[in-house]
CSV table of C-alpha atoms and ligand atoms in Angstrom, one decimal:
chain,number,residue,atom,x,y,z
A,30,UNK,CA,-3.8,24.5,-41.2
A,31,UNK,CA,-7.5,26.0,-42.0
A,32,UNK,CA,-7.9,23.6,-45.2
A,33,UNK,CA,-6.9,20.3,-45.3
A,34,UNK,CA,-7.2,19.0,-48.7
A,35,UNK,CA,-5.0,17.2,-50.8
A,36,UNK,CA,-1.1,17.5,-50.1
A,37,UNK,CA,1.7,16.6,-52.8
A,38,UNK,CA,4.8,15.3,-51.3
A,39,UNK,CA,8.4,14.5,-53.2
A,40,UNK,CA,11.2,12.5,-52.0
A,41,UNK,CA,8.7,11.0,-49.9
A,42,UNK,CA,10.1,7.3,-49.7
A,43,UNK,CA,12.5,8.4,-47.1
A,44,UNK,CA,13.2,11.1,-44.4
A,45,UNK,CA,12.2,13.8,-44.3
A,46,UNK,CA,9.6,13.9,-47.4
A,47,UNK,CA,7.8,10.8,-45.4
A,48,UNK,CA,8.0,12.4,-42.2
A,49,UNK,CA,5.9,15.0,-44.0
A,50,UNK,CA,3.7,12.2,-45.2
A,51,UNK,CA,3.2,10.8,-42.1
A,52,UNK,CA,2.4,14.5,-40.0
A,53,UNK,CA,0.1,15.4,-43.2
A,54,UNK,CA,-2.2,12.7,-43.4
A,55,UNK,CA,-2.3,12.8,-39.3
A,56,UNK,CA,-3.9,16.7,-39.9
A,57,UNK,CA,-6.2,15.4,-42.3
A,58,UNK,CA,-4.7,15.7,-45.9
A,59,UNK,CA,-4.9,13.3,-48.7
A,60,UNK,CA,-1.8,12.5,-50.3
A,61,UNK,CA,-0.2,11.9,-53.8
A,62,UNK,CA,3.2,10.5,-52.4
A,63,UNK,CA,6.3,11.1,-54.8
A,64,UNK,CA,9.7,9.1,-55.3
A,65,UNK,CA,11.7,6.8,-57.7
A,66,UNK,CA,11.4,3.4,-55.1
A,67,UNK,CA,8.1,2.1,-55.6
A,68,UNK,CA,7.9,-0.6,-53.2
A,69,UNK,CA,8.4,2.6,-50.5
A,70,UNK,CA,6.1,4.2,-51.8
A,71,UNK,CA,3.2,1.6,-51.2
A,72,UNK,CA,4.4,0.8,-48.5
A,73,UNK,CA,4.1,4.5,-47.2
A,74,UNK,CA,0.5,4.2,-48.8
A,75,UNK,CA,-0.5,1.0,-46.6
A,76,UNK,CA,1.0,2.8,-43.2
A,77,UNK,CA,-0.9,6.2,-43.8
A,78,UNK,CA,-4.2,3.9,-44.3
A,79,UNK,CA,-4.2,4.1,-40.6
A,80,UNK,CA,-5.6,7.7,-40.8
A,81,UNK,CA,-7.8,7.0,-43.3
A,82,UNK,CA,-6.6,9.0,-45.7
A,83,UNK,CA,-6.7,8.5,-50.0
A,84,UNK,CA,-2.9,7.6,-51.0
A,85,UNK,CA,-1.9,7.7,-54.3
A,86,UNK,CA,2.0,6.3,-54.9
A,87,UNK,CA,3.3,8.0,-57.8
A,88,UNK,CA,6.6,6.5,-59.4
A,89,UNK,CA,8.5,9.6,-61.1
A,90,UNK,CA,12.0,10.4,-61.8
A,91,UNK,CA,12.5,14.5,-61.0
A,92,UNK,CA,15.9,14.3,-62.9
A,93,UNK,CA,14.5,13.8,-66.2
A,94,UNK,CA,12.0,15.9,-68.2
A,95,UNK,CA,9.3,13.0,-68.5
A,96,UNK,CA,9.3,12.4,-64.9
A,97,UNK,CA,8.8,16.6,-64.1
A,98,UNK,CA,6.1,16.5,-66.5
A,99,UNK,CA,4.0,14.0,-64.8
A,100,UNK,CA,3.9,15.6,-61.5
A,101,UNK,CA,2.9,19.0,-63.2
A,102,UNK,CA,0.7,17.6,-65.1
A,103,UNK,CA,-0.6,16.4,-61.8
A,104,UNK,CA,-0.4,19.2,-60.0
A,105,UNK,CA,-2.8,21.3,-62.7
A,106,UNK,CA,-5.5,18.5,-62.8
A,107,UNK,CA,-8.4,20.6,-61.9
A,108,UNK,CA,-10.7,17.4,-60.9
A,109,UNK,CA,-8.2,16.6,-58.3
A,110,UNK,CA,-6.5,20.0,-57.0
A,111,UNK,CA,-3.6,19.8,-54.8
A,112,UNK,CA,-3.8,22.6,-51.6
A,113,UNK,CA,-0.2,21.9,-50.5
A,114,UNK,CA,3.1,21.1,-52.7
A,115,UNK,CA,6.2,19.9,-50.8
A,116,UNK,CA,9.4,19.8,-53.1
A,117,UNK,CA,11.6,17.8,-50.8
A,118,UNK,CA,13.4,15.7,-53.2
A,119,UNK,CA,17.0,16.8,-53.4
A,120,UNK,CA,20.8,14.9,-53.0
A,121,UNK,CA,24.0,16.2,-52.1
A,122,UNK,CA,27.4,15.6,-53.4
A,123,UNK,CA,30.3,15.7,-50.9
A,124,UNK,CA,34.2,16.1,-52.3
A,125,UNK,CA,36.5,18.0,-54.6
A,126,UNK,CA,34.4,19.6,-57.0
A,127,UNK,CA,36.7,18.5,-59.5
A,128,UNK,CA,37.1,15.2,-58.2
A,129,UNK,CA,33.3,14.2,-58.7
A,130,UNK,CA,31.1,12.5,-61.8
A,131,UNK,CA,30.1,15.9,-63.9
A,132,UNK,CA,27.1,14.1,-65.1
A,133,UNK,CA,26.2,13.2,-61.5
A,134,UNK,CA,26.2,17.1,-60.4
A,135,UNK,CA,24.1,18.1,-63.4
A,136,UNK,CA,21.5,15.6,-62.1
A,137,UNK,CA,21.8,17.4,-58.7
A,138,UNK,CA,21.2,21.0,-60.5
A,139,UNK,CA,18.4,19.4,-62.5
A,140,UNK,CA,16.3,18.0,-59.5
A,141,UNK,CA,17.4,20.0,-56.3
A,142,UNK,CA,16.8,23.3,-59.0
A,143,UNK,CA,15.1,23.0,-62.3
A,144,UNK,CA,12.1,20.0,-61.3
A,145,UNK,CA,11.3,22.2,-58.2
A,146,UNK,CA,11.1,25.4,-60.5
A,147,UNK,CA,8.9,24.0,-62.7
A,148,UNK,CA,6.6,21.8,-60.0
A,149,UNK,CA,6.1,25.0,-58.1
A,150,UNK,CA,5.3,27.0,-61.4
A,151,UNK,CA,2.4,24.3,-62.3
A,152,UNK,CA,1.0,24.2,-58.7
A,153,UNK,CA,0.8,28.2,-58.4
A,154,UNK,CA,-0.5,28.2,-61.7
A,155,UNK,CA,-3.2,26.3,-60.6
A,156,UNK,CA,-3.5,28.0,-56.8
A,157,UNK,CA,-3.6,31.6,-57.3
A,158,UNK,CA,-6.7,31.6,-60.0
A,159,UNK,CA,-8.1,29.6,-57.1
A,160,UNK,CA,-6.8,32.1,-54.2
A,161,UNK,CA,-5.7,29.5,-51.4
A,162,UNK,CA,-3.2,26.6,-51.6
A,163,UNK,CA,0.8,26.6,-50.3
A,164,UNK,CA,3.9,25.9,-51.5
A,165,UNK,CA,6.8,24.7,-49.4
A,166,UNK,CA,10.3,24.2,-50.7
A,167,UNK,CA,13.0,22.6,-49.2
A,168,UNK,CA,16.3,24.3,-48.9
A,169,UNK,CA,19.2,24.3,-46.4
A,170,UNK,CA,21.2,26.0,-43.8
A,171,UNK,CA,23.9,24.9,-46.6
A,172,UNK,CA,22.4,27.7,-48.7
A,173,UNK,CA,23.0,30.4,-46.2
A,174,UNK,CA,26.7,30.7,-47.5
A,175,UNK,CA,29.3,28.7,-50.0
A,176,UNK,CA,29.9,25.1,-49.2
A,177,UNK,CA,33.4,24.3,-50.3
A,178,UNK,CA,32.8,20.5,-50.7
A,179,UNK,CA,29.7,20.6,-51.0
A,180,UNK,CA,30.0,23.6,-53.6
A,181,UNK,CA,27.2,22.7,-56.1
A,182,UNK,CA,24.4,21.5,-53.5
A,183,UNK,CA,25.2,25.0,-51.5
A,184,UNK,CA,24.4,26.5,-54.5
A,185,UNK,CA,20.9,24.7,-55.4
A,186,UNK,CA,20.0,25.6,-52.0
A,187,UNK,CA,20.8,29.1,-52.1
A,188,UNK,CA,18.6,29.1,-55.5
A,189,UNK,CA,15.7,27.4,-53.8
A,190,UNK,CA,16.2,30.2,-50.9
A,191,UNK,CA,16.4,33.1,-53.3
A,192,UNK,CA,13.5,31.9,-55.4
A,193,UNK,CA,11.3,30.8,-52.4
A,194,UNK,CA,11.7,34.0,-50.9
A,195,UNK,CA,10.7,35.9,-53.9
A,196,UNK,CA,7.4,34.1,-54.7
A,197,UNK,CA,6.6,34.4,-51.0
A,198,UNK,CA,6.4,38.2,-51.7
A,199,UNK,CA,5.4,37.9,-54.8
A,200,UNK,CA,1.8,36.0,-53.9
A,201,UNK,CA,1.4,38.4,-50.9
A,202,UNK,CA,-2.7,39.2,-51.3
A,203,UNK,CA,-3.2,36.0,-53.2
A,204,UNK,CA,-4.5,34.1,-50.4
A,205,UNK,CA,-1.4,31.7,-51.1
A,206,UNK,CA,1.6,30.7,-49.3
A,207,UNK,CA,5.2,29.9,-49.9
A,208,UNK,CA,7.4,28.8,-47.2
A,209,UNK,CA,11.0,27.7,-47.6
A,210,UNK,CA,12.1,25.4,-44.7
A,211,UNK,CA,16.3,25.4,-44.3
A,212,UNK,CA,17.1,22.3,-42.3
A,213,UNK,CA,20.4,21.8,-40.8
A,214,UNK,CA,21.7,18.4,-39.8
A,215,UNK,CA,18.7,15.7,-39.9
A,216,UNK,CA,19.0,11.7,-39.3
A,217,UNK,CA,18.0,10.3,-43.1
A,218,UNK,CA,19.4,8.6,-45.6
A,219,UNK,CA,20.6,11.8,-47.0
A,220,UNK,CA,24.4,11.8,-45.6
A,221,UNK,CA,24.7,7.8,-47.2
A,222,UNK,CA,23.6,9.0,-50.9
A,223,UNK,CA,26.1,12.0,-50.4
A,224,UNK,CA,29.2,10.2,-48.9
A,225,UNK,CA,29.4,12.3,-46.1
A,226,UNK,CA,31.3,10.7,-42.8
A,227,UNK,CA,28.7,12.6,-40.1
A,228,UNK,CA,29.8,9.8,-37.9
A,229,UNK,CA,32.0,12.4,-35.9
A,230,UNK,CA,29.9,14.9,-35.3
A,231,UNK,CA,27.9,15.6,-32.3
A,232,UNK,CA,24.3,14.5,-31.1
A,233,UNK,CA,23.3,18.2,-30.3
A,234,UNK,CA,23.7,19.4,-34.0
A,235,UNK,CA,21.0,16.5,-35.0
A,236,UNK,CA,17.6,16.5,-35.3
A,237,UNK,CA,15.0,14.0,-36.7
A,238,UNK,CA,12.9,14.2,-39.9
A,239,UNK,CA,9.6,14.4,-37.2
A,240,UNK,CA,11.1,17.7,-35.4
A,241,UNK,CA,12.0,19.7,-38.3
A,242,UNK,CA,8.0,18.7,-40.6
A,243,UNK,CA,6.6,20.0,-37.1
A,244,UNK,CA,8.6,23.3,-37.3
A,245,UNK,CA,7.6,23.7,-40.8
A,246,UNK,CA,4.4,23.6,-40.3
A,247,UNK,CA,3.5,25.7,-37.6
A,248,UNK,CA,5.5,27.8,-39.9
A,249,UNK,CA,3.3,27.6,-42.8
A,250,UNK,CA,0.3,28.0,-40.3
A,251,UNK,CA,1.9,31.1,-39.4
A,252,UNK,CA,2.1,32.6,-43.0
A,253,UNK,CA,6.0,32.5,-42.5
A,254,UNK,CA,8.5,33.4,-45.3
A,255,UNK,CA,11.6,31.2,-43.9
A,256,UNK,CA,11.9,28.1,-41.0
A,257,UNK,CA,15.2,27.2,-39.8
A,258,UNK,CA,14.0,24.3,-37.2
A,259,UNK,CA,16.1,24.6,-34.0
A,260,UNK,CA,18.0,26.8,-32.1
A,261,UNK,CA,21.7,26.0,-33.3
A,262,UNK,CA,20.6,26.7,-36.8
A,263,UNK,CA,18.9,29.8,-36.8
A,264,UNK,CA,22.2,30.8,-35.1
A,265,UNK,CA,24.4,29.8,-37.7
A,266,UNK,CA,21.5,31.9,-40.1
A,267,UNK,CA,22.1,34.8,-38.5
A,268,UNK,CA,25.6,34.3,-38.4
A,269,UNK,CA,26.1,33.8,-42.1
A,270,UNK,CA,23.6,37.1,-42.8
A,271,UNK,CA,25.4,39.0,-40.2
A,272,UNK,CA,29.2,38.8,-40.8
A,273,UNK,CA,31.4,38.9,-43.6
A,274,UNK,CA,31.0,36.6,-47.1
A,275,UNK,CA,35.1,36.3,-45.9
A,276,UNK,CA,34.6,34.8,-42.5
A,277,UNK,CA,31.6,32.2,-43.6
A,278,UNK,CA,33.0,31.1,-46.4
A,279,UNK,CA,36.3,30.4,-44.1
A,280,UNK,CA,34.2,28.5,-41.4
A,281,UNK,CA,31.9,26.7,-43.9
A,282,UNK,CA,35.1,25.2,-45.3
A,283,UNK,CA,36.6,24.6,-41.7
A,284,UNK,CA,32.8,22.6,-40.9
A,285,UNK,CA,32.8,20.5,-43.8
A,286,UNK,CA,36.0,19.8,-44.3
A,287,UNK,CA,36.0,18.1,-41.0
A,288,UNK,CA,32.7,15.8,-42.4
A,289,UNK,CA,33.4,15.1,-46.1
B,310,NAP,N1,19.2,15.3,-44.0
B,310,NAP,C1,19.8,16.5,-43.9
B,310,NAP,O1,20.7,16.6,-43.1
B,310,NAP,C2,19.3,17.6,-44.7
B,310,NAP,C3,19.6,18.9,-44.3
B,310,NAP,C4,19.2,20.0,-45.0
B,310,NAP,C5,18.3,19.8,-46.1
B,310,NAP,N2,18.0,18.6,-46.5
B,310,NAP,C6,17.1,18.4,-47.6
B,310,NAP,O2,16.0,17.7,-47.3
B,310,NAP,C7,15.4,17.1,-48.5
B,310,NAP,C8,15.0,15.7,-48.2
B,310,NAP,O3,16.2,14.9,-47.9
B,310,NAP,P1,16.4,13.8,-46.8
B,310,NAP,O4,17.3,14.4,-45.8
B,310,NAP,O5,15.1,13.4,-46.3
B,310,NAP,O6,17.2,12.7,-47.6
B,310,NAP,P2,16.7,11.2,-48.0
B,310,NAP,O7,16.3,10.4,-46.8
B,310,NAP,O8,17.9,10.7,-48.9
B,310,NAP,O9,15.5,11.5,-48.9
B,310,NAP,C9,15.6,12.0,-50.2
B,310,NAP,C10,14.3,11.7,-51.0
B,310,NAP,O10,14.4,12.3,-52.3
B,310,NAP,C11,14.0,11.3,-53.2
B,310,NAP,N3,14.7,11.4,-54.5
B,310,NAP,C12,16.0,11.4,-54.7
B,310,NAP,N4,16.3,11.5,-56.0
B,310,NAP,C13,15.1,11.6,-56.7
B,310,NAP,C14,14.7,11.7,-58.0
B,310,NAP,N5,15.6,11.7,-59.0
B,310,NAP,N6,13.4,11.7,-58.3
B,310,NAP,C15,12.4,11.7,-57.3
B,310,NAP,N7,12.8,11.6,-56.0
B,310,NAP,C16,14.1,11.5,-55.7
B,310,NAP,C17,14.3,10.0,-52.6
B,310,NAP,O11,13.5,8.9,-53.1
B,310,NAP,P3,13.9,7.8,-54.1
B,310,NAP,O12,15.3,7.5,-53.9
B,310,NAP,O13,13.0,6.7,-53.8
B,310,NAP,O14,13.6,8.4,-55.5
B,310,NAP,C18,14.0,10.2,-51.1
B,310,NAP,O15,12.6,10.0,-50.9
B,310,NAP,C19,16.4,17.3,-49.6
B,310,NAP,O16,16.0,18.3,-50.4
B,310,NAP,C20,17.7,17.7,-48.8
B,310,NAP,O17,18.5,18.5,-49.6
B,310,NAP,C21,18.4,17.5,-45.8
């Protein structure tokens, strides 16, 4: 990365927002560090002291307006500019659509969708007048086609693809970037929040937080539109882009049914 000023992280208490944390302040960034668990958060601060980077912990809810509107507000502070956004918060739900809390999906829509719409509209805001800066937001392999039982968070992440992918054209000759990083499965907390049982599944389809932030950033060094970290993964990308809506849909239900 040619510039390494300061870096805004969400969801970065856990997985794989702290692994960004953690590979950020390592390449020389100073960090505003964003989450609901406070306690993490500090702690997080205390660990990256070790680089000797500036830390700020910032406690913030990203399903509720007030919580959105502190981080923008942050994010267009001209006397501390931000040079990279990460919008890694996100949850899944696992089940029946019709089984599961309808309050409990519209928080899903609201943070895995509408916060990261309107963080990445306040940092651009303040990047492109600038002319240099990055955005990276993270999606998921579960985007590339419909989840049954997992039908809403397929759908945020086929939003954050779709709207990722757009900006990243639209900025082209702006002198910023836009990256969206599509994980597949990665050891976090994520699969205990969405009730997942993963415990069947094998090793090979796994990877940690660390593999998949040092993808995504040789990524973003690259100027790259989309990173889908791993080998299996970008197969089953190109698999879902290449053959019938019919087919994927039909195996996506197969694969999750067999971990939900
Ligand atoms: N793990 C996977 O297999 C996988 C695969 C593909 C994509 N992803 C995506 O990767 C991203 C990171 O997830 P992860 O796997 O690292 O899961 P994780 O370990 O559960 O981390 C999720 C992070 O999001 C934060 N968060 C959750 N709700 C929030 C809220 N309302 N406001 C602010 N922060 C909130 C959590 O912090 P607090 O609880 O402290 O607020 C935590 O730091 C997500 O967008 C997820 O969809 C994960």
């Amino acid at each position: 990365m040619e510039a390494t000023g300061r870096a805004l992280v969400t969801g970065a208490s856990s997985g794989i927002g702290r692994a960004f944390a953690e590979a950020l302040a390592a390449r020389g960034h100073d960090l505003v560090v964003v989450a609901r668990r406070t306690e993490r958060l500090r702690e997080l601060a205390d660990a990256l002291q070790a680089h000797g980077r500036a830390t700020d912990a910032m406690a913030a809810d990203l399903s509720t307006d007030d919580g959105v509107a502190a981080v923008a507000a942050r994010l267009t502070d001209p006397s501390t500019p931000i040079e990279l956004l990460v919008n890694n918060a996100g949850f899944g739900t696992s089940g029946r659509f019709w089984d599961l809390d309808a309050e409990r999906e519209a928080e899903e829509i609201r943070l895995n969708v509408q916060a990261l719409v309107v963080l990445t509209h306040a940092a651009l805001t303040a990047m492109v007048p600038r002319g240099r800066g990055g955005v990276i937001n993270v999606s998921s392999v579960a985007g590339y086609q419909p989840t049954p039982w997992g039908a809403t968070y397929g759908a945020t992440k086929a939003f954050v693809s779709s709207f990722t992918n757009a900006l990243h054209e639209e900025l082209r000759g702006t002198g910023v970037r836009m990256l969206t990083l599509a994980p597949g499965f990665t050891h976090t907390e994520f699969h205990t929040v969405s009730g997942d049982d993963v415990s069947q599944l094998p090793g090979v389809l796994w990877q940690s937080p660390r593999e998949v932030v040092d993808a995504a950033l040789r990524a973003y060094d690259r100027g790259r539109a989309v990173c889908t970290p791993g080998p299996l993964n970008t197969a089953a990308a190109v698999f879902s882009g290449s053959m019938p809506a019919g087919l994927t849909r039909r195996v996506a239900a197969l694969a999750q049914r067999r971990s939900s």
